[in-house]
Coordinates of N, CA and C in Angstrom, one line a residue:
X1 N -68.4 41.7 124.8 CA -67.5 41.0 123.4 C -68.2 41.6 121.9
X2 N -68.8 42.8 122.0 CA -69.1 43.3 120.8 C -68.1 43.6 119.9
X3 N -67.3 44.3 120.3 CA -66.1 44.8 119.3 C -65.3 43.4 118.8
X4 N -65.2 42.4 119.7 CA -64.4 41.2 119.1 C -65.1 40.5 118.1
X5 N -66.4 40.3 118.4 CA -67.4 39.7 117.4 C -67.6 40.3 116.0
X6 N -67.4 41.6 116.0 CA -67.8 42.6 115.0 C -66.6 42.4 114.1
X7 N -65.4 42.3 114.9 CA -64.0 42.3 114.0 C -64.0 41.0 113.3
X8 N -64.6 40.0 113.9 CA -64.4 38.4 113.3 C -65.3 38.6 112.0
X9 N -66.7 39.2 112.1 CA -67.6 38.9 111.0 C -67.4 40.2 109.9
X10 N -66.6 40.9 110.1 CA -65.9 42.0 109.4 C -67.4 42.7 108.4
X11 N -68.0 43.3 109.0 CA -69.0 44.1 108.3 C -68.9 45.5 107.7
X12 N -67.5 45.7 107.6 CA -67.2 47.0 107.1 C -67.1 47.1 105.4
X13 N -67.2 46.2 104.8 CA -67.4 46.0 103.5 C -68.9 45.8 102.8
X14 N -69.7 45.8 103.7 CA -71.2 45.7 103.1 C -71.5 44.2 103.0
X15 N -72.7 43.8 103.2 CA -73.6 42.7 103.0 C -74.4 42.3 103.8
X16 N -75.1 41.1 104.0 CA -76.1 41.1 104.7 C -75.6 39.9 106.2
X17 N -76.4 40.0 107.1 CA -76.0 39.3 108.2 C -77.1 38.9 109.0
X18 N -77.1 37.8 109.6 CA -78.0 37.3 110.3 C -77.6 37.3 112.1
X19 N -78.3 37.8 112.8 CA -78.3 37.9 114.3 C -79.1 36.8 114.6
X20 N -78.3 35.8 115.5 CA -79.3 35.0 115.7 C -80.0 34.9 117.2
X21 N -79.4 35.9 117.8 CA -79.8 36.1 119.1 C -79.9 37.5 119.5
X22 N -81.2 38.4 119.0 CA -81.1 39.7 118.8 C -81.0 40.3 120.3
X23 N -81.7 39.9 121.3 CA -81.7 40.6 122.6 C -81.8 42.0 122.5
X24 N -81.0 42.8 123.2 CA -81.2 44.3 123.3 C -80.8 45.0 121.8
X25 N -80.2 44.2 120.9 CA -80.1 44.8 119.7 C -78.6 45.3 119.4
X26 N -77.5 45.1 120.5 CA -76.5 45.7 120.5 C -75.5 45.5 119.0
X27 N -75.4 44.3 118.7 CA -74.6 43.6 117.7 C -75.3 44.1 116.5
X28 N -76.5 44.2 116.2 CA -77.4 44.5 115.0 C -77.2 46.0 114.8
X29 N -77.3 46.8 116.0 CA -77.1 48.3 115.8 C -76.1 48.7 115.3
X30 N -74.9 48.0 115.8 CA -73.5 48.4 115.4 C -73.2 47.9 114.0
X31 N -73.6 46.9 113.3 CA -73.6 46.7 112.0 C -74.3 47.5 111.1
X32 N -75.2 48.0 111.5 CA -76.2 48.5 110.8 C -75.9 50.4 110.6
X33 N -74.7 50.5 111.3 CA -74.0 51.8 111.1 C -73.7 51.9 109.9
X34 N -73.1 50.8 109.4 CA -72.9 50.8 107.6 C -73.9 51.0 107.1
X35 N -74.0 51.8 106.1 CA -75.5 51.8 105.3 C -75.6 50.8 104.2
X36 N -74.3 49.9 104.0 CA -74.2 49.2 102.8 C -74.7 47.6 103.6
X37 N -75.0 47.6 105.0 CA -75.4 46.3 105.5 C -77.1 46.2 105.8
X38 N -77.3 44.8 105.8 CA -78.6 44.7 106.2 C -78.7 43.3 107.1
X39 N -79.6 43.5 108.0 CA -79.6 42.5 109.3 C -81.1 41.7 109.4
X40 N -81.0 40.4 109.2 CA -82.1 39.5 109.7 C -81.7 39.0 111.2
X41 N -82.7 39.6 111.9 CA -82.4 39.1 113.4 C -83.7 38.2 114.0
X42 N -83.2 37.3 114.8 CA -84.1 36.3 115.6 C -83.9 36.3 116.8
X43 N -85.1 36.2 117.7 CA -84.8 35.9 118.9 C -86.4 35.4 119.5
X44 N -86.2 34.2 120.3 CA -87.6 33.7 120.6 C -88.3 34.6 121.9
X45 N -87.6 35.4 122.3 CA -88.1 36.0 123.4 C -88.9 37.2 123.2
X46 N -90.3 37.0 123.7 CA -91.2 38.1 123.3 C -90.9 39.5 123.7
X47 N -90.4 39.4 124.8 CA -89.8 40.7 125.4 C -88.8 41.7 124.5
X48 N -88.3 41.1 123.4 CA -87.5 41.7 122.5 C -88.1 42.3 121.4
X49 N -89.3 42.0 121.3 CA -90.0 42.6 120.1 C -90.0 44.4 120.2
X50 N -90.4 44.9 121.3 CA -90.4 46.1 121.3 C -88.9 47.0 121.1
X51 N -87.9 46.4 121.5 CA -86.7 46.7 120.9 C -86.4 46.6 119.5
X52 N -86.8 45.5 118.7 CA -86.7 45.1 117.4 C -87.5 46.3 116.8
X53 N -89.1 46.9 117.3 CA -89.6 47.7 116.6 C -88.8 49.2 116.4
X54 N -88.2 49.4 117.5 CA -87.2 50.8 117.6 C -86.3 50.5 116.7
X55 N -85.6 49.4 116.4 CA -84.5 49.5 115.6 C -85.0 49.4 113.9
X56 N -86.4 48.6 113.8 CA -87.0 48.7 112.5 C -87.4 50.0 112.0
X57 N -87.8 50.9 113.1 CA -88.3 52.5 113.0 C -87.0 53.2 112.4
X58 N -85.8 52.9 112.7 CA -84.8 53.8 112.4 C -84.1 53.1 111.4
X59 N -83.9 52.0 111.1 CA -83.3 51.5 109.8 C -83.9 50.9 108.7
X60 N -85.4 50.7 108.8 CA -86.1 50.5 107.9 C -86.1 49.1 107.0
X61 N -86.0 49.0 105.9 CA -85.9 47.8 105.2 C -84.7 47.3 105.4
X62 N -83.5 47.8 106.0 CA -82.2 47.0 106.1 C -82.2 46.3 107.2
X63 N -83.6 46.1 108.0 CA -83.7 45.3 109.0 C -84.9 44.6 109.2
X64 N -84.7 43.3 109.4 CA -85.9 42.6 109.6 C -85.7 41.7 110.7
X65 N -86.9 41.5 111.5 CA -86.9 40.7 112.9 C -87.9 39.6 113.0
X66 N -87.5 38.4 113.3 CA -88.6 37.3 113.4 C -88.6 36.9 114.9
X67 N -89.7 36.9 115.7 CA -89.8 36.4 117.0 C -90.0 34.9 116.6
X68 N -88.8 34.3 116.3 CA -88.8 32.5 116.1 C -87.6 32.5 116.8
X69 N -87.4 31.0 116.9 CA -86.0 30.2 117.4 C -85.1 30.3 115.9
X70 N -84.1 30.5 116.6 CA -82.7 30.6 115.5 C -82.8 29.3 114.8
X71 N -83.1 28.4 115.2 CA -82.8 27.0 114.2 C -84.0 27.3 113.1
X72 N -84.8 28.2 112.9 CA -85.6 28.5 111.8 C -85.1 29.3 110.7
X73 N -83.6 29.6 111.0 CA -83.2 30.5 109.7 C -83.3 29.8 108.6
X74 N -83.1 28.7 108.5 CA -83.4 27.6 107.2 C -84.6 28.4 106.3
X75 N -85.3 29.0 107.1 CA -86.5 29.4 106.1 C -86.3 30.7 105.4
X76 N -85.2 31.4 105.5 CA -84.6 32.5 104.9 C -84.3 32.1 103.3
X77 N -84.5 33.2 102.5 CA -83.7 32.9 101.2 C -83.0 34.5 101.1
X78 N -81.5 34.3 101.3 CA -80.8 35.4 101.3 C -79.7 35.4 100.0
X79 N -79.5 36.7 99.7 CA -78.5 37.1 98.6 C -77.2 37.9 99.4
X80 N -76.0 37.4 99.1 CA -74.9 38.2 99.5 C -74.8 38.1 101.2
X81 N -75.0 36.9 101.6 CA -74.9 36.6 103.2 C -73.3 36.4 103.6
X82 N -73.0 37.3 104.1 CA -71.7 37.5 104.7 C -71.4 36.7 106.0
X83 N -72.4 36.8 107.0 CA -72.1 36.1 108.1 C -73.1 35.9 109.1
X84 N -73.0 35.0 109.9 CA -74.0 34.4 110.7 C -73.5 34.4 112.4
X85 N -74.0 35.1 113.2 CA -73.5 35.1 114.5 C -74.6 34.6 115.5
X86 N -74.0 34.2 116.9 CA -74.8 33.8 117.9 C -74.1 34.3 119.2
X87 N -74.7 35.0 119.9 CA -74.4 35.1 121.3 C -75.1 34.5 122.7
X88 N -74.5 33.3 122.9 CA -75.6 32.3 123.7 C -76.0 32.8 125.2
X89 N -75.5 33.8 125.6 CA -75.4 34.2 126.9 C -76.9 35.0 127.1
X90 N -77.1 35.1 128.4 CA -78.4 35.7 128.8 C -78.2 36.9 129.2
X91 N -79.1 38.1 128.7 CA -78.9 39.4 129.2 C -79.2 39.4 130.7
X92 N -78.7 40.8 131.3 CA -79.0 40.8 132.6 C -80.5 41.3 133.0
X93 N -81.1 42.0 131.9 CA -82.7 42.1 132.1 C -83.4 40.7 132.2
X94 N -82.9 39.8 131.5 CA -83.6 38.5 131.4 C -83.4 37.8 132.6
X95 N -82.4 37.8 133.3 CA -81.8 37.4 134.4 C -82.5 38.0 135.6
X96 N -83.1 39.4 135.6 CA -83.4 40.2 136.3 C -84.8 40.2 136.4
X97 N -85.5 39.5 135.6 CA -86.9 39.4 135.2 C -87.4 38.4 136.2
X98 N -88.1 38.7 137.1 CA -88.9 37.6 138.3 C -89.7 36.8 137.5
X99 N -90.3 37.0 136.6 CA -91.3 36.2 135.6 C -90.7 35.1 135.1
X100 N -89.5 35.4 134.4 CA -88.7 34.2 133.9 C -88.1 33.3 134.8
X101 N -87.9 33.5 136.0 CA -87.6 32.6 137.0 C -86.2 32.2 136.4
X102 N -85.5 32.8 136.3 CA -84.1 32.2 135.7 C -82.9 32.0 136.9
X103 N -82.9 33.0 137.6 CA -82.1 33.3 139.0 C -82.7 32.6 140.2
X104 N -81.6 32.1 140.8 CA -81.9 31.5 142.3 C -81.8 32.8 143.5
X105 N -81.4 33.9 142.9 CA -81.3 35.2 143.8 C -82.4 35.8 144.0
X106 N -83.7 35.6 143.0 CA -85.0 36.0 143.1 C -86.0 35.0 143.6
X107 N -87.0 35.3 144.5 CA -87.8 34.6 144.9 C -89.1 34.5 143.8
X108 N -89.7 33.5 143.6 CA -90.8 33.5 142.6 C -91.0 32.0 142.0
X109 N -91.9 31.9 141.1 CA -92.0 30.8 140.4 C -91.1 30.3 139.4
X110 N -90.8 28.8 139.4 CA -89.9 28.3 138.4 C -90.7 28.6 137.4
X111 N -90.0 29.1 136.2 CA -90.4 29.4 134.8 C -89.3 29.0 134.0
X112 N -88.3 30.0 133.4 CA -87.3 29.6 132.8 C -87.9 29.5 131.3
X113 N -88.9 29.8 130.9 CA -89.2 29.6 129.4 C -88.9 31.1 129.0
X114 N -88.1 30.9 127.7 CA -87.6 32.3 127.0 C -88.5 32.3 125.9
X115 N -89.6 31.6 125.6 CA -90.5 31.9 124.5 C -90.6 30.5 123.5
X116 N -91.7 30.3 123.0 CA -92.2 29.3 122.0 C -91.5 27.9 122.8
X117 N -92.1 27.5 124.1 CA -91.9 26.5 124.8 C -93.0 25.8 124.8
X118 N -92.6 24.4 125.1 CA -93.7 23.4 125.2 C -94.2 23.1 126.8
X119 N -93.3 23.4 127.7 CA -93.5 23.4 128.9 C -92.6 24.5 129.9
X120 N -92.9 24.7 131.1 CA -92.0 25.6 131.9 C -91.2 24.7 132.8
X121 N -90.4 25.2 133.8 CA -89.4 24.6 134.6 C -90.4 24.4 135.8
X122 N -91.5 25.1 136.1 CA -92.4 24.6 137.4 C -93.0 23.4 137.0
X123 N -93.5 23.1 135.6 CA -93.9 22.0 135.1 C -93.2 20.6 135.2
X124 N -91.8 21.0 134.7 CA -91.0 19.8 134.8 C -90.8 19.4 136.5
X125 N -90.2 20.3 137.1 CA -90.0 19.8 138.5 C -91.2 19.3 139.3
X126 N -92.5 19.7 139.2 CA -93.4 19.1 139.7 C -93.9 17.8 139.1
X127 N -93.5 17.3 138.0 CA -94.0 16.2 137.2 C -92.7 15.1 136.7
X128 N -91.7 15.7 136.7 CA -90.7 14.7 136.1 C -90.4 13.5 137.3
X129 N -90.0 12.5 136.7 CA -89.5 11.3 137.5 C -88.0 11.6 138.0
X130 N -88.0 10.6 138.9 CA -86.6 10.5 139.4 C -85.5 10.3 138.4
X131 N -86.0 9.4 137.3 CA -85.0 9.2 136.5 C -84.7 10.2 135.6
X132 N -85.7 10.8 135.2 CA -85.6 12.2 134.5 C -84.9 13.2 134.9
X133 N -85.1 13.4 136.1 CA -84.3 14.6 137.0 C -83.0 14.1 136.8
X134 N -82.6 13.0 137.1 CA -81.2 12.5 137.2 C -80.5 12.8 135.8
X135 N -81.2 12.5 134.9 CA -80.2 12.7 133.6 C -80.3 13.9 133.2
X136 N -81.2 15.0 133.5 CA -81.1 16.4 133.3 C -79.9 16.8 134.2
X137 N -79.8 16.6 135.5 CA -78.6 17.2 136.4 C -77.4 16.6 136.1
X138 N -77.5 15.1 135.5 CA -76.0 14.8 135.1 C -75.4 15.3 133.8
X139 N -76.5 15.4 132.5 CA -75.8 15.6 131.5 C -75.9 16.9 131.2
X140 N -76.9 17.9 131.6 CA -77.1 19.2 131.0 C -76.6 20.1 132.2
X141 N -76.6 19.7 133.5 CA -76.0 20.6 134.7 C -74.5 20.0 134.8
X142 N -74.1 18.8 134.5 CA -72.8 18.5 134.8 C -72.6 18.4 136.2
X143 N -73.7 17.9 137.0 CA -73.7 17.8 138.5 C -73.5 16.5 139.0
X144 N -72.4 16.8 140.0 CA -71.9 14.9 140.6 C -72.8 14.5 141.3
X145 N -73.6 15.5 142.3 CA -74.1 15.1 143.3 C -76.0 15.0 142.5
X146 N -75.9 14.5 141.3 CA -77.5 14.9 140.8 C -78.4 13.9 141.6
X147 N -77.9 12.5 141.8 CA -78.9 11.8 142.5 C -79.4 12.2 143.9
X148 N -78.4 12.7 144.5 CA -79.0 13.2 146.0 C -80.1 14.5 145.8
X149 N -79.9 15.4 144.9 CA -80.6 16.6 144.6 C -81.8 16.0 144.1
X150 N -81.8 15.1 142.9 CA -83.4 14.5 142.6 C -84.2 13.9 143.6
X151 N -83.5 13.0 144.4 CA -84.0 12.4 145.5 C -84.8 13.7 146.2
X152 N -84.0 14.4 146.8 CA -84.9 15.6 147.6 C -85.8 16.3 147.1
X153 N -85.5 16.9 145.9 CA -86.7 17.3 145.0 C -88.0 16.6 145.0
X154 N -87.9 15.1 144.8 CA -88.9 14.4 144.8 C -89.6 14.2 146.3
X155 N -88.8 14.4 147.1 CA -89.6 14.4 148.6 C -90.2 15.6 148.9
X156 N -89.6 16.8 148.8 CA -89.9 18.1 149.0 C -91.3 18.5 148.1
X157 N -91.4 18.1 146.9 CA -92.8 18.4 146.2 C -93.6 17.6 146.3
X158 N -93.9 16.4 147.4 CA -95.1 15.9 147.9 C -95.7 16.7 148.8
X159 N -95.1 17.7 149.4 CA -95.6 18.7 150.4 C -95.8 19.9 150.2
X160 N -94.8 20.4 149.3 CA -94.8 22.0 149.0 C -94.6 22.0 147.6
X161 N -95.0 23.1 146.9 CA -94.7 23.7 145.6 C -93.2 24.1 145.6
X162 N -92.4 23.8 144.8 CA -91.0 24.2 144.7 C -90.9 25.5 143.8
X163 N -90.8 26.6 144.6 CA -90.3 27.8 143.9 C -88.6 27.9 143.5
X164 N -88.1 29.2 142.9 CA -86.9 29.1 142.7 C -86.0 29.4 144.2
X165 N -86.4 30.0 145.1 CA -86.1 30.1 146.5 C -86.0 28.6 147.2
X166 N -87.2 27.7 147.1 CA -87.2 26.5 147.6 C -86.0 25.6 147.0
X167 N -85.8 25.7 145.3 CA -85.0 24.5 144.8 C -83.5 25.1 145.1
X168 N -83.2 26.4 145.1 CA -82.1 26.6 145.4 C -81.7 26.4 147.3
X169 N -82.5 26.3 148.1 CA -82.4 25.8 149.3 C -82.0 24.4 149.4
X170 N -82.9 23.3 148.4 CA -82.8 22.1 148.4 C -81.2 21.8 148.1
X171 N -80.9 22.6 146.8 CA -79.5 22.2 146.5 C -78.2 22.7 147.2
X172 N -78.5 23.6 148.0 CA -77.4 24.1 148.9 C -77.4 23.2 150.2
X173 N -78.9 22.8 150.8 CA -78.9 21.5 151.8 C -78.0 20.5 151.4
X174 N -78.2 20.0 150.0 CA -77.7 18.7 149.5 C -76.1 18.9 149.6
X175 N -75.5 20.0 149.2 CA -74.3 20.4 149.0 C -73.6 21.3 150.1
X176 N -74.0 21.3 151.1 CA -73.6 22.1 152.1 C -72.0 22.1 152.8
X177 N -71.5 20.8 152.3 CA -70.2 20.5 152.7 C -69.4 20.6 151.7
X178 N -69.9 21.0 150.3 CA -69.0 20.9 149.4 C -68.1 22.7 149.0
X179 N -67.1 22.6 148.8 CA -66.5 24.1 148.7 C -66.5 24.4 147.4
X180 N -67.1 25.4 147.2 CA -66.9 26.0 145.6 C -67.1 27.5 145.7
X181 N -66.4 28.1 144.7 CA -66.5 29.5 144.5 C -67.7 30.1 143.9
X182 N -68.5 29.2 143.4 CA -69.8 29.7 142.8 C -71.1 29.2 143.9
X183 N -71.9 29.6 143.6 CA -73.4 29.3 144.4 C -73.5 27.9 144.0
X184 N -73.9 26.8 144.9 CA -74.2 25.5 144.7 C -75.3 25.4 143.7
X185 N -76.3 26.3 143.3 CA -77.5 26.3 142.6 C -77.1 26.4 141.2
X186 N -76.1 27.0 141.0 CA -75.6 27.5 139.6 C -75.9 26.6 138.5
X187 N -75.4 25.1 138.7 CA -75.1 24.4 137.5 C -76.5 23.8 137.4
X188 N -77.4 23.6 138.5 CA -78.7 22.9 138.6 C -79.6 23.8 137.9
X189 N -79.6 25.1 138.4 CA -80.6 26.2 137.5 C -80.1 26.3 135.9
X190 N -78.6 26.2 135.5 CA -78.3 26.2 134.3 C -78.8 24.9 133.6
X191 N -78.8 23.9 134.1 CA -79.0 22.6 133.3 C -80.6 22.5 133.2
X192 N -81.4 22.8 134.1 CA -83.1 23.1 134.0 C -83.2 24.1 132.6
X193 N -82.6 25.2 132.6 CA -82.9 26.1 131.7 C -82.4 25.4 130.4
X194 N -81.3 25.0 130.1 CA -81.0 24.2 129.0 C -82.0 23.2 128.5
X195 N -82.5 22.3 129.4 CA -83.7 21.5 129.2 C -84.8 22.0 128.8
X196 N -85.4 23.1 129.5 CA -86.6 23.7 129.0 C -86.8 24.4 127.7
X197 N -85.7 25.1 127.6 CA -85.6 25.7 126.2 C -84.8 24.8 125.3
X198 N -84.6 23.6 125.4 CA -84.0 22.9 124.3 C -82.9 23.5 123.5
X199 N -81.9 24.0 124.5 CA -81.0 25.0 124.1 C -80.0 23.8 123.2
X200 N -79.6 22.9 123.6 CA -78.6 22.0 123.0 C -79.1 21.8 121.4
X201 N -80.4 21.5 121.6 CA -80.8 21.0 120.3 C -81.1 22.2 119.0
X202 N -81.4 23.2 119.7 CA -81.5 24.4 119.2 C -80.1 25.0 118.5
X203 N -79.1 24.9 119.3 CA -77.9 25.2 118.7 C -77.4 24.3 117.7
X204 N -77.4 23.0 117.9 CA -76.9 21.9 117.1 C -77.9 22.3 115.5
X205 N -79.0 22.5 115.4 CA -79.9 22.6 114.3 C -79.5 24.2 113.6
X206 N -79.4 25.0 114.6 CA -78.9 26.5 114.3 C -77.6 26.5 113.5
X207 N -76.4 25.8 114.0 CA -75.2 25.8 113.4 C -75.5 25.2 111.9
X208 N -76.1 23.9 112.0 CA -76.5 23.0 110.6 C -76.8 24.2 109.7
X209 N -78.0 24.7 110.0 CA -78.8 25.5 109.2 C -77.9 27.0 108.7
X210 N -77.0 27.1 109.5 CA -76.2 28.1 109.0 C -75.0 27.9 108.2
X211 N -74.5 26.7 108.3 CA -73.5 26.1 107.1 C -74.2 26.1 105.9
X212 N -75.3 25.6 106.0 CA -76.3 25.4 104.8 C -76.5 27.0 104.0
X213 N -76.7 27.7 104.8 CA -77.3 29.1 104.1 C -75.9 29.9 103.7
X214 N -74.7 29.6 104.3 CA -73.4 30.4 104.1 C -72.8 30.0 102.7
X215 N -72.6 31.2 101.7 CA -71.7 30.6 100.7 C -70.3 30.5 101.4
X216 N -69.6 30.0 100.2 CA -67.9 29.8 100.4 C -67.4 31.3 100.8
X217 N -66.7 31.4 101.8 CA -66.1 32.6 102.2 C -67.0 33.4 103.4
X218 N -68.3 32.9 103.8 CA -69.1 33.3 104.7 C -68.5 32.9 106.2
X219 N -68.8 33.7 107.3 CA -68.5 33.6 108.4 C -69.3 33.3 109.3
X220 N -69.3 32.4 110.4 CA -70.1 32.0 111.5 C -69.1 32.3 112.6
X221 N -69.8 33.4 113.7 CA -69.3 33.5 115.0 C -70.2 33.0 116.0
X222 N -69.6 32.6 117.4 CA -70.3 31.9 118.2 C -69.7 32.5 119.6
X223 N -70.5 33.1 120.5 CA -70.2 33.6 121.7 C -70.8 32.3 122.5
X224 N -69.9 31.6 123.5 CA -70.4 30.5 124.3 C -69.8 30.8 125.7
X225 N -70.9 30.4 126.7 CA -70.5 30.5 128.1 C -70.8 29.3 129.0
X226 N -70.8 28.1 128.6 CA -70.5 27.0 129.2 C -70.1 25.8 128.6
X227 N -69.7 24.7 129.1 CA -68.5 23.5 128.5 C -69.5 23.1 127.4
X228 N -70.8 22.8 127.9 CA -71.8 22.1 126.9 C -71.9 22.7 125.4
X229 N -72.0 24.1 125.2 CA -72.2 24.8 124.3 C -70.8 24.6 123.6
X230 N -69.7 25.0 124.4 CA -68.2 25.0 123.8 C -68.0 23.9 123.0
X231 N -68.3 22.7 123.6 CA -68.1 21.5 123.2 C -68.7 21.3 121.7
X232 N -70.1 21.6 121.4 CA -70.4 21.4 120.4 C -70.1 22.2 119.4
X233 N -69.9 23.7 119.6 CA -69.6 24.3 118.5 C -68.0 24.1 118.2
X234 N -67.1 23.4 119.3 CA -65.8 23.3 118.5 C -65.9 22.0 117.9
X235 N -66.8 20.8 117.9 CA -67.2 19.9 117.0 C -67.6 20.5 115.7
X236 N -68.4 21.1 115.5 CA -68.6 21.7 114.3 C -67.5 22.2 113.6
X237 N -66.6 23.3 114.3 CA -65.8 24.0 113.3 C -64.5 23.0 113.1
X238 N -64.5 22.1 113.9 CA -63.2 21.1 113.6 C -63.6 20.1 112.4
X239 N -65.0 19.9 112.3 CA -65.4 19.2 111.2 C -66.1 19.8 110.0

C-alpha cells in the first residue's frame, strides 16, 4: 500500500512528515526522495534501529529516528508538519522471527513483545486468571469460544509450559469441529499480541497526539488490518 498512502499524504510539495511505524523504512525512504522533505520516524521494535541508521547515513539531517512508541510523538516540536501516517501491520520479518513468537506456524516460546513492554505473552499465559483470559479472547480476539479456550489453557498450564505450538494445538482442539477459511489460532494469537503490546491504547493516544500536532490542512493516514483498529480509526475520523 506504499503508493496509495504516499498519494494521500502528498509529499511532492515539500514539508515534514511523521512515520509512526518505521519498520524497514519503505514509506520514509520514498518520502525522502524529495529533497525538500524531512521525516521523523518512530518504532518501538529494537530490530528497526539498524535500518534506521542506514537511512540516517544516507539522508542526514532530513531524517530523525526514535526507538519509542508512537504514542510519544507529542514530545516533538515540529514546524511545517504536513502529515502523520501509520501502517499498523506487522512485517514479514517480524512474523518470521522465532524469538518474537508471533506466529503459530513456528515452534518456540510465546513472546510477542515488540519492544518497550511490561510483560511477555509467556508471562500472561502462565499467570493470568481465567477471567482475564476470557476478557482478552472475547474483546481483543473477538473469539466466540473464548470460555472453552481459556479453560483448556488453565488446565494445560498446570502440567506443561505453553509454547506457540502448544497454544495452537489447544485452540485447534477446542475448535476442531468449526469450519473456517483461516487457521483456528489466528484470532487468539492476534488478541494476545494486541494485549501484550497495548496496541489499542497506543493507537488511541497516537491518533489523539497526531491531531494535536497537525496544523489545519495537515493529513493523517492509517493503514489498518483488523476490525478493532478499523473501528477506532473510523471513530476518530467521523468525530
